[in-house]
C-alpha atoms as a PDB file:
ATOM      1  CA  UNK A   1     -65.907 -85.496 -62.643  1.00  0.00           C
ATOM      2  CA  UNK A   2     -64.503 -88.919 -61.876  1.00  0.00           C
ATOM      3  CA  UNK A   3     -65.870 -91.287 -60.148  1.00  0.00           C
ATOM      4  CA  UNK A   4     -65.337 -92.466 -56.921  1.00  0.00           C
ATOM      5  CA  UNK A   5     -64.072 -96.221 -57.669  1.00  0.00           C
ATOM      6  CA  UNK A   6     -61.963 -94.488 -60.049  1.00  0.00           C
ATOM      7  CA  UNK A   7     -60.154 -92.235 -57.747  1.00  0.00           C
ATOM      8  CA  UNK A   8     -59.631 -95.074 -55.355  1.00  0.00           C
ATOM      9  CA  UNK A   9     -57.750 -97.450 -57.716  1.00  0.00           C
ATOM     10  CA  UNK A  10     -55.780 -94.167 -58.787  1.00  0.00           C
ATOM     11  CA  UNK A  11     -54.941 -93.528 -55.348  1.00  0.00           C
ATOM     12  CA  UNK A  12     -54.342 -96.979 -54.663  1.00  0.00           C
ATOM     13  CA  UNK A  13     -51.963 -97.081 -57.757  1.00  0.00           C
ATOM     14  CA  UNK A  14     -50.342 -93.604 -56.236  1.00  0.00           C
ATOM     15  CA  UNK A  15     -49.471 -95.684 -53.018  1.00  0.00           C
ATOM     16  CA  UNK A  16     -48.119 -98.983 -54.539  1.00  0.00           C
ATOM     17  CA  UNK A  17     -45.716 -96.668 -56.562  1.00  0.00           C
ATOM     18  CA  UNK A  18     -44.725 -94.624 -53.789  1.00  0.00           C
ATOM     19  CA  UNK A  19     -44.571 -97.754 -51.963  1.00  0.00           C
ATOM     20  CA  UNK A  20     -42.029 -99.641 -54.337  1.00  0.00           C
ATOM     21  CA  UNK A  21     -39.826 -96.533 -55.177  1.00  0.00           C
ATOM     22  CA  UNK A  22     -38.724 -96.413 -50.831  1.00  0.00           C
ATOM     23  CA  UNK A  23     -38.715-100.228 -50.786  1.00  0.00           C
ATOM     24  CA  UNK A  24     -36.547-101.536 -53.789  1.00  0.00           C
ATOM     25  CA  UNK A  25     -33.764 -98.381 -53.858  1.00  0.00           C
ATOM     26  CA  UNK A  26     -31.533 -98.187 -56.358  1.00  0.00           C
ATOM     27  CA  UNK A  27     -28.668-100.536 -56.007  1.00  0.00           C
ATOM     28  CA  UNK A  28     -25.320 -98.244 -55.754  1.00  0.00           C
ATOM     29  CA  UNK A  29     -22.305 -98.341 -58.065  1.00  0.00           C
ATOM     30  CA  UNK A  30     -18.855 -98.344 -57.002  1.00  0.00           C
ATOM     31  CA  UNK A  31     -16.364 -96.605 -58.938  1.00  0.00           C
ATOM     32  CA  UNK A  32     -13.608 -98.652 -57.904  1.00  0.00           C
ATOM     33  CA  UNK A  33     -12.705-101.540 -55.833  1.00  0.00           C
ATOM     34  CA  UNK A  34     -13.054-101.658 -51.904  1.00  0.00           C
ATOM     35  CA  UNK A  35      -9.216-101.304 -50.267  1.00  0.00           C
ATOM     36  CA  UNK A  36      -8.861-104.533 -48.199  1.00  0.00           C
ATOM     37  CA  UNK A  37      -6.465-105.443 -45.929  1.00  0.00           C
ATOM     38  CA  UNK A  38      -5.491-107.943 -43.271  1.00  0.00           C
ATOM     39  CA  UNK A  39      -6.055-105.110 -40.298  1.00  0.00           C
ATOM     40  CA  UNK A  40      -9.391-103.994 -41.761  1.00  0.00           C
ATOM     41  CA  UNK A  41     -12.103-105.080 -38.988  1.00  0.00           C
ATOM     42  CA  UNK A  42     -15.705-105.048 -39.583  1.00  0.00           C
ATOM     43  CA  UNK A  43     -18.791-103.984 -37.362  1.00  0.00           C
ATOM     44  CA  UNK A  44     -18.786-107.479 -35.246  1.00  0.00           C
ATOM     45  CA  UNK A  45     -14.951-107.196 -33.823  1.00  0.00           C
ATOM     46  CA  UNK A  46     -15.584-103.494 -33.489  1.00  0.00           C
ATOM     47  CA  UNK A  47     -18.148-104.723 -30.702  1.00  0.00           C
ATOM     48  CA  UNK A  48     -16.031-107.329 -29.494  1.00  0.00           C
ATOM     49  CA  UNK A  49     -13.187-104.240 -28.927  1.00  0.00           C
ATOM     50  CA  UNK A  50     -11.010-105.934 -31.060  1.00  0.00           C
ATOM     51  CA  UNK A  51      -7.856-103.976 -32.497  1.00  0.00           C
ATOM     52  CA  UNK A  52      -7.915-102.770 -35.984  1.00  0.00           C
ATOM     53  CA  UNK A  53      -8.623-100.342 -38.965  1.00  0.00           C
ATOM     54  CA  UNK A  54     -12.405 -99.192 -38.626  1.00  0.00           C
ATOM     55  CA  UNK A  55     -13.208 -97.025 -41.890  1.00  0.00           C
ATOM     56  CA  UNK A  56     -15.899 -96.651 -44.762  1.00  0.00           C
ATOM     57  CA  UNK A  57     -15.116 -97.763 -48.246  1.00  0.00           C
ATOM     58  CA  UNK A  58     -14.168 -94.417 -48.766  1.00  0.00           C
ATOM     59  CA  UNK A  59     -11.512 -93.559 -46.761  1.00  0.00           C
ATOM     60  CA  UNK A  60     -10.223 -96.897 -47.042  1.00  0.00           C
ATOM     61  CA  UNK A  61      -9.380 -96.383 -50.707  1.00  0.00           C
ATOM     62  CA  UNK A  62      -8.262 -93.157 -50.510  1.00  0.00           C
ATOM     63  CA  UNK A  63      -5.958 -93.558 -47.164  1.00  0.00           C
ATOM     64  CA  UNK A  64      -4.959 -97.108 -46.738  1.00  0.00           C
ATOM     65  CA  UNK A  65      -2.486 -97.430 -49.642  1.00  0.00           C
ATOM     66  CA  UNK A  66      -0.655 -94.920 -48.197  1.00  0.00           C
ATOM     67  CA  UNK A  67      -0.428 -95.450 -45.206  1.00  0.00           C
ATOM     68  CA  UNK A  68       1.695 -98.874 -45.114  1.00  0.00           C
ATOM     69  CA  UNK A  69       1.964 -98.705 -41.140  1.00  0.00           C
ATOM     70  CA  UNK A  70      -1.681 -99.398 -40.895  1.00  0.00           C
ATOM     71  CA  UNK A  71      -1.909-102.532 -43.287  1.00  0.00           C
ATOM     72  CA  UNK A  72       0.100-105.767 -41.516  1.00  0.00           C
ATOM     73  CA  UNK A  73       0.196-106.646 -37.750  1.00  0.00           C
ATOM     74  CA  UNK A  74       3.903-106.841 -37.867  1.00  0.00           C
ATOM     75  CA  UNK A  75       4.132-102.811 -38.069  1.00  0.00           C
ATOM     76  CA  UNK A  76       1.497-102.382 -35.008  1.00  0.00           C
ATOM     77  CA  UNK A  77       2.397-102.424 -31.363  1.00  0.00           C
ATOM     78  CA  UNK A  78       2.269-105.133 -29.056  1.00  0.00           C
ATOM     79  CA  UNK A  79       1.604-104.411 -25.906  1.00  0.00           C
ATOM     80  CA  UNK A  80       3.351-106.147 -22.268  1.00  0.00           C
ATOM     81  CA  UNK A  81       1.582-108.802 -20.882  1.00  0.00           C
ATOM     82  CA  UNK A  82       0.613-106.560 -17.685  1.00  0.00           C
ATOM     83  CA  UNK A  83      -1.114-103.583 -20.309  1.00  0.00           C
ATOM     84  CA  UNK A  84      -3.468-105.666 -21.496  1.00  0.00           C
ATOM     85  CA  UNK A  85      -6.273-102.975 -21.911  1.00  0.00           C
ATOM     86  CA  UNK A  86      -7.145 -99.090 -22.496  1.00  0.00           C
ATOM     87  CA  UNK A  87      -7.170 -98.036 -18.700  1.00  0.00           C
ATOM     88  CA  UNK A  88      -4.338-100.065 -17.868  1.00  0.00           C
ATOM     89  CA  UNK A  89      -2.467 -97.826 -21.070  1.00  0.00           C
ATOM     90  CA  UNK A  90      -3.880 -94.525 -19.290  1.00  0.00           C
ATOM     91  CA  UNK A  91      -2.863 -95.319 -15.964  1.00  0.00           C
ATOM     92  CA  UNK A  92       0.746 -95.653 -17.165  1.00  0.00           C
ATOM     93  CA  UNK A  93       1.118 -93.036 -19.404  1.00  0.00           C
ATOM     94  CA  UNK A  94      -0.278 -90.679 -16.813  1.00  0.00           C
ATOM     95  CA  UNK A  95       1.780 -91.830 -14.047  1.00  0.00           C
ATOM     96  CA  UNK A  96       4.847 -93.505 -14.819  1.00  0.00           C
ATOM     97  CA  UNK A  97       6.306 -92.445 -17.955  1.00  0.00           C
ATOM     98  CA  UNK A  98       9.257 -90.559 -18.425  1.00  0.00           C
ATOM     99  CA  UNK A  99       9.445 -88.424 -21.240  1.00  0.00           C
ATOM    100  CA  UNK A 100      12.177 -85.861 -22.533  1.00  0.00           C
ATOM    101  CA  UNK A 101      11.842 -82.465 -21.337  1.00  0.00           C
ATOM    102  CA  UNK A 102      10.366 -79.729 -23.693  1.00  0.00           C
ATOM    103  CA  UNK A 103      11.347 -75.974 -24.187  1.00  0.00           C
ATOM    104  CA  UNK A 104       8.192 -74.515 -26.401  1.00  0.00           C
ATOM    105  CA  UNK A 105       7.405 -70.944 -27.926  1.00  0.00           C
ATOM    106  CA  UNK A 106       4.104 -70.182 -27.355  1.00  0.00           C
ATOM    107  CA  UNK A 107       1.900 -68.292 -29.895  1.00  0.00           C
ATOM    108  CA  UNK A 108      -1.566 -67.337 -28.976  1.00  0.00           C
ATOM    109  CA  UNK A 109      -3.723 -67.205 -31.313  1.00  0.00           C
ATOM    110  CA  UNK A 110      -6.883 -64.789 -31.725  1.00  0.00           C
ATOM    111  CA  UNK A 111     -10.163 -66.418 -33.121  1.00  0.00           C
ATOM    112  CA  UNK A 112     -13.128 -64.799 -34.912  1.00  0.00           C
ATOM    113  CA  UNK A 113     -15.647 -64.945 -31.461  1.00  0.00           C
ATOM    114  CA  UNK A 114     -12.922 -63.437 -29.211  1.00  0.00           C
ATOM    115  CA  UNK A 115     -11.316 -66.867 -28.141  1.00  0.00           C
ATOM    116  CA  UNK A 116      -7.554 -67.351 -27.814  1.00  0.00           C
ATOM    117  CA  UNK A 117      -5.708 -70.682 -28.704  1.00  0.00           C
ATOM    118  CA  UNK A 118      -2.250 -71.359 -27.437  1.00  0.00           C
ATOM    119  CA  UNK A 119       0.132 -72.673 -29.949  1.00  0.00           C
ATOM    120  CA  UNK A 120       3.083 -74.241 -28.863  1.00  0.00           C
ATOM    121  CA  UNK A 121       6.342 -74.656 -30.643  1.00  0.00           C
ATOM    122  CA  UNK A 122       8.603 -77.004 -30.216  1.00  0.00           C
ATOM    123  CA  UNK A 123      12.145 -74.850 -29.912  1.00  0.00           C
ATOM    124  CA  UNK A 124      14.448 -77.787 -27.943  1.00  0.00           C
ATOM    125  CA  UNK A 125      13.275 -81.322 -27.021  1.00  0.00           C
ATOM    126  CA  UNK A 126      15.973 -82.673 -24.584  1.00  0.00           C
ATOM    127  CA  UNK A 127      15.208 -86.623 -23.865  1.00  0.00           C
ATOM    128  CA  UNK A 128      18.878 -86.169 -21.583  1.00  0.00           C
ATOM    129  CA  UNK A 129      16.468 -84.206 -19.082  1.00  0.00           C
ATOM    130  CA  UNK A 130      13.361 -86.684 -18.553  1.00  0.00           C
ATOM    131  CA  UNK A 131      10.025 -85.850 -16.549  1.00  0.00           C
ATOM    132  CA  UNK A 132       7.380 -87.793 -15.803  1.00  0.00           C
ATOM    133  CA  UNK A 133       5.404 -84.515 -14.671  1.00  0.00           C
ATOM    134  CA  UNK A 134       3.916 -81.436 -15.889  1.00  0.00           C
ATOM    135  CA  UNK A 135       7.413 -79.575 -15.177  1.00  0.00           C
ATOM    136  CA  UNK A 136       8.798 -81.253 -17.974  1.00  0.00           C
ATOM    137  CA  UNK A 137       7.636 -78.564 -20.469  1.00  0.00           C
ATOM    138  CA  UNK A 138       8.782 -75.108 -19.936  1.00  0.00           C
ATOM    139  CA  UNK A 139       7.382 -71.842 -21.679  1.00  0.00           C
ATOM    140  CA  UNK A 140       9.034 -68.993 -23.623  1.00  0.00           C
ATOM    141  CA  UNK A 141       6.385 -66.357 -25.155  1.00  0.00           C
ATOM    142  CA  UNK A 142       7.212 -65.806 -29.238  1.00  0.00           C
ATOM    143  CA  UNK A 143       8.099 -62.865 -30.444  1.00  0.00           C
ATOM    144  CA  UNK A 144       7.290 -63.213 -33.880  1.00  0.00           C
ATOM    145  CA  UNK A 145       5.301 -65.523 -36.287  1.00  0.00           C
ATOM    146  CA  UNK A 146       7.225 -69.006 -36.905  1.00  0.00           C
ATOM    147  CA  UNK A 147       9.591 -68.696 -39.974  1.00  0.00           C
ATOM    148  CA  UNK A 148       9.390 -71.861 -42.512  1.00  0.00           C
ATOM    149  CA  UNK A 149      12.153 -73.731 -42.609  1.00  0.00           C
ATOM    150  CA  UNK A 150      11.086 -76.119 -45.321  1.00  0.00           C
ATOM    151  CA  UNK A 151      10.716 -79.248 -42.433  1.00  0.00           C
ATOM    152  CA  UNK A 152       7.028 -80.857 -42.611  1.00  0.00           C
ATOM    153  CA  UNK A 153       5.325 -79.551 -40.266  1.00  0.00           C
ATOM    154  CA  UNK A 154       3.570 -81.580 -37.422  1.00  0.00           C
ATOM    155  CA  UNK A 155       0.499 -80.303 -35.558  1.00  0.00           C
ATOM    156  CA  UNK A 156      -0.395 -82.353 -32.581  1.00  0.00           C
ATOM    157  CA  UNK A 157      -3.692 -82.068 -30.843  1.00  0.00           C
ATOM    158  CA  UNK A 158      -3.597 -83.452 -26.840  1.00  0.00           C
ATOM    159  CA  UNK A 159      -6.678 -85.848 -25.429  1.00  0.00           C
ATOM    160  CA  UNK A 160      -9.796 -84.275 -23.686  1.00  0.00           C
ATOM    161  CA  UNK A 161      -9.067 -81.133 -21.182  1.00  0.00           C
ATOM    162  CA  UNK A 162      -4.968 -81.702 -21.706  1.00  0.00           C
ATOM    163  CA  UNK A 163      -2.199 -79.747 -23.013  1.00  0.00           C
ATOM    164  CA  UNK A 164       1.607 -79.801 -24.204  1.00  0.00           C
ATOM    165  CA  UNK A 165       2.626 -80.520 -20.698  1.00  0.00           C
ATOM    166  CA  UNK A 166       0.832 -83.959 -20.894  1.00  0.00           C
ATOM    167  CA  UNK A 167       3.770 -86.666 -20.968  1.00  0.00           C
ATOM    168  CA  UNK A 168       2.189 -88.468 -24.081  1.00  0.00           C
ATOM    169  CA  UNK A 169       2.016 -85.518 -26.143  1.00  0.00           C
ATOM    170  CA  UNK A 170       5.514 -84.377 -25.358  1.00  0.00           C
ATOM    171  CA  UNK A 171       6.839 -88.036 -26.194  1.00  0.00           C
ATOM    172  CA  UNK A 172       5.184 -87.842 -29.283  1.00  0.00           C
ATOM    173  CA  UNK A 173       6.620 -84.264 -29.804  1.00  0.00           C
ATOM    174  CA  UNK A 174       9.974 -85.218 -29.374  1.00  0.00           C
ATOM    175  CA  UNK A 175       9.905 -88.537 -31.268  1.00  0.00           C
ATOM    176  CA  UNK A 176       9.195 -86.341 -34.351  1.00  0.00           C
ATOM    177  CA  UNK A 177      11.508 -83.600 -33.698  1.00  0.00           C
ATOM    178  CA  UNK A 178      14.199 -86.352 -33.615  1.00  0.00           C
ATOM    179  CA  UNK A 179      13.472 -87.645 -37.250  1.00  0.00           C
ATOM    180  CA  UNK A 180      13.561 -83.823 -38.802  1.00  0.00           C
ATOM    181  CA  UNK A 181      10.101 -82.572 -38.279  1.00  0.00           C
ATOM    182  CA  UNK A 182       8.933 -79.222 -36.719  1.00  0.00           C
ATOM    183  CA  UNK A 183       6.452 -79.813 -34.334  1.00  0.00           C
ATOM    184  CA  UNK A 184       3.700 -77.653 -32.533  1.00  0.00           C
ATOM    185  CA  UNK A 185       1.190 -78.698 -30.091  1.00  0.00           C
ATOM    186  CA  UNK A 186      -2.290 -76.633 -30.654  1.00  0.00           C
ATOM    187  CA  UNK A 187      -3.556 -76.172 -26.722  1.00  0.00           C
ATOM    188  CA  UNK A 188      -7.438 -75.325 -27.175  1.00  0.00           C
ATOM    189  CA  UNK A 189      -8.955 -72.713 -25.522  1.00  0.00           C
ATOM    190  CA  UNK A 190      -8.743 -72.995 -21.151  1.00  0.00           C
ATOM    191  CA  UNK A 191      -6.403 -76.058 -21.463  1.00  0.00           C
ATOM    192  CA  UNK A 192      -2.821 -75.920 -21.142  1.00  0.00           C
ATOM    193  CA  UNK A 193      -2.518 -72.862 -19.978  1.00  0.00           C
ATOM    194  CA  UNK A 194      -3.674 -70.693 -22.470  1.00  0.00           C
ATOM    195  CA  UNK A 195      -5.687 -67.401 -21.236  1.00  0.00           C
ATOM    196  CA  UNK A 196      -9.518 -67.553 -21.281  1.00  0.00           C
ATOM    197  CA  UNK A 197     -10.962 -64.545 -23.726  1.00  0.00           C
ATOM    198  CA  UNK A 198     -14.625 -65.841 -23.971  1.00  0.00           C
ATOM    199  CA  UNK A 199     -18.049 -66.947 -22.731  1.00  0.00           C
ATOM    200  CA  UNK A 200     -16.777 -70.454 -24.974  1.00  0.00           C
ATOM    201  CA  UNK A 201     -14.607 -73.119 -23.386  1.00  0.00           C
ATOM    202  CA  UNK A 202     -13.743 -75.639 -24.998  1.00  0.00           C
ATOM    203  CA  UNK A 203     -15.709 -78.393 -26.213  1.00  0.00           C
ATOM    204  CA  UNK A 204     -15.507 -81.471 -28.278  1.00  0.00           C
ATOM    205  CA  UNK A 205     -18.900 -81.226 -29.214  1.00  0.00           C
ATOM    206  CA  UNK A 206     -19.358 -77.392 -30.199  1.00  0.00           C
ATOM    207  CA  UNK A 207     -16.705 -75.275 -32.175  1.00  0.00           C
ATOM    208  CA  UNK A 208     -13.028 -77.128 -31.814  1.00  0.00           C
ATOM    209  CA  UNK A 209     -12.911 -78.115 -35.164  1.00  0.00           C
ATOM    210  CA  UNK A 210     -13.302 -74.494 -36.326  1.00  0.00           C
ATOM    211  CA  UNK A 211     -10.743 -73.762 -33.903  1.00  0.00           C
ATOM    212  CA  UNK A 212      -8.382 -76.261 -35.717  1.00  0.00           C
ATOM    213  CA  UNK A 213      -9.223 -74.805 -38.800  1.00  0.00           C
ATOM    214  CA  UNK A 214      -8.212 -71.553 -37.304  1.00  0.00           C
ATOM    215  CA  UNK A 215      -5.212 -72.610 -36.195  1.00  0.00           C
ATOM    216  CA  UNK A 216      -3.983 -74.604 -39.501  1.00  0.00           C
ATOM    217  CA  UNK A 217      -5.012 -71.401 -41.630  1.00  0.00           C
ATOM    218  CA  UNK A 218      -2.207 -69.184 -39.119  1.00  0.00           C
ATOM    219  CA  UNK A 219       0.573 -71.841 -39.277  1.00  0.00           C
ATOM    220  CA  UNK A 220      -0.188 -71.896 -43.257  1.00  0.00           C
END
Protein backbone atom coordinates (compact mmCIF):
# COMPACT_ATOMS: atom_id res chain seq x y z
CA UNK A 1 0.00 0.00 0.00
CA UNK A 2 1.62 3.39 -0.43
CA UNK A 3 1.70 5.83 1.69
CA UNK A 4 -0.05 8.84 1.89
CA UNK A 5 2.95 11.50 1.47
CA UNK A 6 3.81 9.32 -1.29
CA UNK A 7 0.70 9.56 -3.26
CA UNK A 8 0.64 13.27 -2.76
CA UNK A 9 4.06 14.09 -4.32
CA UNK A 10 2.92 11.53 -7.14
CA UNK A 11 -0.11 13.40 -7.64
CA UNK A 12 1.55 16.54 -7.30
CA UNK A 13 4.13 15.36 -9.98
CA UNK A 14 0.85 14.15 -12.16
CA UNK A 15 -0.31 17.91 -12.07
CA UNK A 16 3.01 19.78 -12.79
CA UNK A 17 3.24 17.48 -15.92
CA UNK A 18 -0.15 17.93 -16.99
CA UNK A 19 0.40 21.42 -16.15
CA UNK A 20 3.55 22.04 -18.46
CA UNK A 21 2.36 19.82 -21.43
CA UNK A 22 -1.04 22.70 -21.94
CA UNK A 23 1.32 25.56 -21.03
CA UNK A 24 4.57 25.27 -23.20
CA UNK A 25 2.78 23.64 -26.64
CA UNK A 26 4.71 22.56 -29.17
CA UNK A 27 6.04 25.29 -31.32
CA UNK A 28 4.57 24.66 -35.05
CA UNK A 29 6.57 24.12 -38.24
CA UNK A 30 5.91 25.71 -41.41
CA UNK A 31 6.44 23.91 -44.48
CA UNK A 32 7.05 26.80 -46.50
CA UNK A 33 7.30 30.46 -46.40
CA UNK A 34 4.30 32.87 -45.51
CA UNK A 35 2.99 34.65 -49.06
CA UNK A 36 3.42 38.41 -48.35
CA UNK A 37 2.34 41.13 -50.14
CA UNK A 38 1.89 44.88 -50.12
CA UNK A 39 -2.22 44.45 -49.85
CA UNK A 40 -1.94 41.82 -47.11
CA UNK A 41 -3.55 43.60 -43.87
CA UNK A 42 -3.27 42.24 -40.49
CA UNK A 43 -5.82 41.98 -37.48
CA UNK A 44 -5.27 45.87 -36.36
CA UNK A 45 -6.37 47.57 -39.93
CA UNK A 46 -8.98 44.86 -40.16
CA UNK A 47 -10.50 46.79 -37.03
CA UNK A 48 -9.70 50.04 -38.28
CA UNK A 49 -11.95 48.87 -41.67
CA UNK A 50 -9.12 49.40 -43.65
CA UNK A 51 -9.08 47.92 -47.34
CA UNK A 52 -7.13 44.87 -48.04
CA UNK A 53 -6.37 41.04 -48.34
CA UNK A 54 -7.54 39.38 -44.94
CA UNK A 55 -6.40 35.55 -45.12
CA UNK A 56 -4.53 32.78 -43.01
CA UNK A 57 -1.08 31.67 -43.97
CA UNK A 58 -2.73 29.13 -45.75
CA UNK A 59 -4.70 30.45 -48.24
CA UNK A 60 -2.33 33.10 -48.72
CA UNK A 61 0.24 30.69 -50.14
CA UNK A 62 -1.89 28.72 -51.96
CA UNK A 63 -4.13 31.70 -53.63
CA UNK A 64 -2.19 34.86 -53.69
CA UNK A 65 0.39 33.98 -56.38
CA UNK A 66 -2.22 33.51 -58.55
CA UNK A 67 -4.20 35.80 -58.23
CA UNK A 68 -2.02 38.97 -59.44
CA UNK A 69 -5.21 41.36 -59.21
CA UNK A 70 -5.13 41.04 -55.51
CA UNK A 71 -1.32 41.83 -54.86
CA UNK A 72 -0.57 45.86 -55.78
CA UNK A 73 -2.94 48.85 -55.15
CA UNK A 74 -2.55 49.92 -58.69
CA UNK A 75 -4.91 46.87 -59.90
CA UNK A 76 -7.69 47.73 -57.05
CA UNK A 77 -10.45 50.24 -57.42
CA UNK A 78 -10.55 53.63 -56.34
CA UNK A 79 -13.48 54.85 -55.45
CA UNK A 80 -15.14 58.85 -56.22
CA UNK A 81 -14.64 61.19 -53.70
CA UNK A 82 -18.57 61.23 -52.88
CA UNK A 83 -18.48 56.94 -52.28
CA UNK A 84 -16.37 57.12 -49.68
CA UNK A 85 -17.86 54.11 -47.68
CA UNK A 86 -19.89 50.64 -47.85
CA UNK A 87 -23.50 52.18 -47.57
CA UNK A 88 -22.74 54.96 -49.69
CA UNK A 89 -21.57 51.84 -52.46
CA UNK A 90 -25.09 50.11 -51.65
CA UNK A 91 -27.13 53.02 -51.99
CA UNK A 92 -25.81 53.50 -55.54
CA UNK A 93 -25.70 50.29 -56.83
CA UNK A 94 -29.26 49.76 -55.70
CA UNK A 95 -30.59 52.86 -57.03
CA UNK A 96 -28.79 54.46 -59.69
CA UNK A 97 -26.95 52.14 -61.76
CA UNK A 98 -27.63 51.25 -65.12
CA UNK A 99 -26.77 47.99 -66.19
CA UNK A 100 -27.24 46.04 -69.60
CA UNK A 101 -30.32 44.17 -69.93
CA UNK A 102 -30.27 40.29 -69.48
CA UNK A 103 -32.20 37.47 -71.39
CA UNK A 104 -31.54 34.18 -69.01
CA UNK A 105 -32.63 30.38 -69.31
CA UNK A 106 -33.71 29.27 -66.24
CA UNK A 107 -33.03 25.72 -64.91
CA UNK A 108 -34.51 24.63 -61.69
CA UNK A 109 -32.88 22.52 -59.96
CA UNK A 110 -34.22 19.62 -57.55
CA UNK A 111 -32.27 19.08 -54.20
CA UNK A 112 -32.03 15.98 -51.97
CA UNK A 113 -34.74 17.53 -49.05
CA UNK A 114 -37.31 18.53 -51.73
CA UNK A 115 -35.91 22.16 -52.31
CA UNK A 116 -35.69 23.74 -55.77
CA UNK A 117 -32.82 26.16 -56.87
CA UNK A 118 -33.21 28.38 -59.86
CA UNK A 119 -30.32 28.45 -62.17
CA UNK A 120 -30.04 31.08 -64.49
CA UNK A 121 -28.24 31.17 -67.76
CA UNK A 122 -27.00 33.79 -69.32
CA UNK A 123 -28.42 33.33 -73.20
CA UNK A 124 -27.99 37.34 -74.45
CA UNK A 125 -26.55 40.21 -72.35
CA UNK A 126 -27.47 43.44 -74.29
CA UNK A 127 -25.58 46.60 -72.51
CA UNK A 128 -27.47 48.66 -75.84
CA UNK A 129 -30.76 48.09 -73.66
CA UNK A 130 -29.76 49.41 -70.01
CA UNK A 131 -32.00 49.13 -66.73
CA UNK A 132 -31.49 50.31 -63.62
CA UNK A 133 -34.52 48.04 -62.35
CA UNK A 134 -35.57 44.61 -61.82
CA UNK A 135 -37.13 44.61 -65.54
CA UNK A 136 -33.84 44.51 -66.84
CA UNK A 137 -33.64 40.67 -66.70
CA UNK A 138 -36.17 38.75 -68.56
CA UNK A 139 -36.93 34.88 -68.23
CA UNK A 140 -37.13 32.02 -70.76
CA UNK A 141 -37.71 28.41 -69.05
CA UNK A 142 -34.85 25.71 -70.53
CA UNK A 143 -35.71 23.03 -72.25
CA UNK A 144 -32.86 20.96 -71.85
CA UNK A 145 -29.64 20.65 -69.71
CA UNK A 146 -26.88 23.38 -70.81
CA UNK A 147 -24.58 21.90 -73.57
CA UNK A 148 -20.63 22.63 -72.96
CA UNK A 149 -19.25 24.70 -75.18
CA UNK A 150 -15.69 24.52 -73.95
CA UNK A 151 -15.99 28.51 -72.46
CA UNK A 152 -15.02 28.60 -68.55
CA UNK A 153 -17.74 28.61 -66.91
CA UNK A 154 -18.76 31.39 -64.35
CA UNK A 155 -21.16 30.76 -61.45
CA UNK A 156 -22.23 33.86 -59.70
CA UNK A 157 -23.91 33.83 -56.37
CA UNK A 158 -26.15 37.34 -55.59
CA UNK A 159 -25.89 39.15 -51.86
CA UNK A 160 -28.38 38.21 -49.01
CA UNK A 161 -32.27 37.62 -50.12
CA UNK A 162 -31.31 38.83 -54.00
CA UNK A 163 -31.39 37.32 -57.31
CA UNK A 164 -30.25 37.66 -61.11
CA UNK A 165 -32.47 40.63 -61.45
CA UNK A 166 -30.25 42.57 -58.93
CA UNK A 167 -28.35 45.32 -61.11
CA UNK A 168 -24.88 44.32 -59.58
CA UNK A 169 -25.13 40.82 -60.40
CA UNK A 170 -26.29 41.40 -63.93
CA UNK A 171 -23.28 43.96 -64.44
CA UNK A 172 -21.08 41.47 -63.31
CA UNK A 173 -22.86 38.88 -65.62
CA UNK A 174 -22.43 40.76 -68.56
CA UNK A 175 -18.88 42.04 -67.95
CA UNK A 176 -17.90 38.32 -68.21
CA UNK A 177 -20.01 37.32 -71.00
CA UNK A 178 -18.22 40.14 -72.92
CA UNK A 179 -14.62 38.67 -72.40
CA UNK A 180 -15.81 34.90 -73.61
CA UNK A 181 -17.16 33.36 -70.51
CA UNK A 182 -20.53 31.52 -69.98
CA UNK A 183 -22.14 32.75 -67.13
CA UNK A 184 -25.02 31.52 -64.76
CA UNK A 185 -26.38 33.11 -61.77
CA UNK A 186 -27.41 30.30 -58.99
CA UNK A 187 -30.81 32.03 -57.36
CA UNK A 188 -31.17 30.07 -53.89
CA UNK A 189 -34.17 28.74 -52.83
CA UNK A 190 -37.38 31.70 -52.38
CA UNK A 191 -35.10 34.41 -53.94
CA UNK A 192 -35.27 35.47 -57.37
CA UNK A 193 -38.08 34.00 -58.24
CA UNK A 194 -37.56 30.55 -57.98
CA UNK A 195 -40.68 28.33 -56.67
CA UNK A 196 -40.73 27.37 -52.95
CA UNK A 197 -40.79 23.25 -52.61
CA UNK A 198 -39.96 23.07 -48.81
CA UNK A 199 -40.39 23.73 -45.09
CA UNK A 200 -36.38 25.29 -45.78
CA UNK A 201 -35.84 28.83 -47.01
CA UNK A 202 -32.97 29.94 -47.46
CA UNK A 203 -30.39 30.70 -45.07
CA UNK A 204 -26.84 31.77 -44.80
CA UNK A 205 -26.43 30.09 -41.73
CA UNK A 206 -28.09 26.52 -42.34
CA UNK A 207 -27.76 24.46 -45.66
CA UNK A 208 -26.70 27.05 -48.70
CA UNK A 209 -23.47 25.75 -49.03
CA UNK A 210 -24.86 22.25 -49.68
CA UNK A 211 -27.08 23.89 -51.99
CA UNK A 212 -23.99 25.26 -53.90
CA UNK A 213 -22.55 22.06 -53.86
CA UNK A 214 -25.70 20.84 -55.41
CA UNK A 215 -25.76 23.12 -57.89
CA UNK A 216 -21.88 22.90 -59.04
CA UNK A 217 -22.29 18.94 -59.10
CA UNK A 218 -25.49 19.60 -61.99
CA UNK A 219 -23.57 22.22 -64.05
CA UNK A 220 -20.48 19.61 -63.84
Amino acid sequence: MVPPAQRCVRAAYAVATAAAIVTTPRAPTRAQPTTNVPTRRDAAAFADHRAGVYCGDAAADRYLPKLPGLNDWSRWHSSPSYLTNGHAHTIFAAKLRWTASIDYERHLIKTDDGGTLALDVVACADAARPSRTAAGATYATASDEPVPDGRPFLLLLSGLGGGSQDTYVRAQAAAADARGWRVAVLNMRSCGGSPVTSPRFFSARRGSTDDVRAAAAWIR
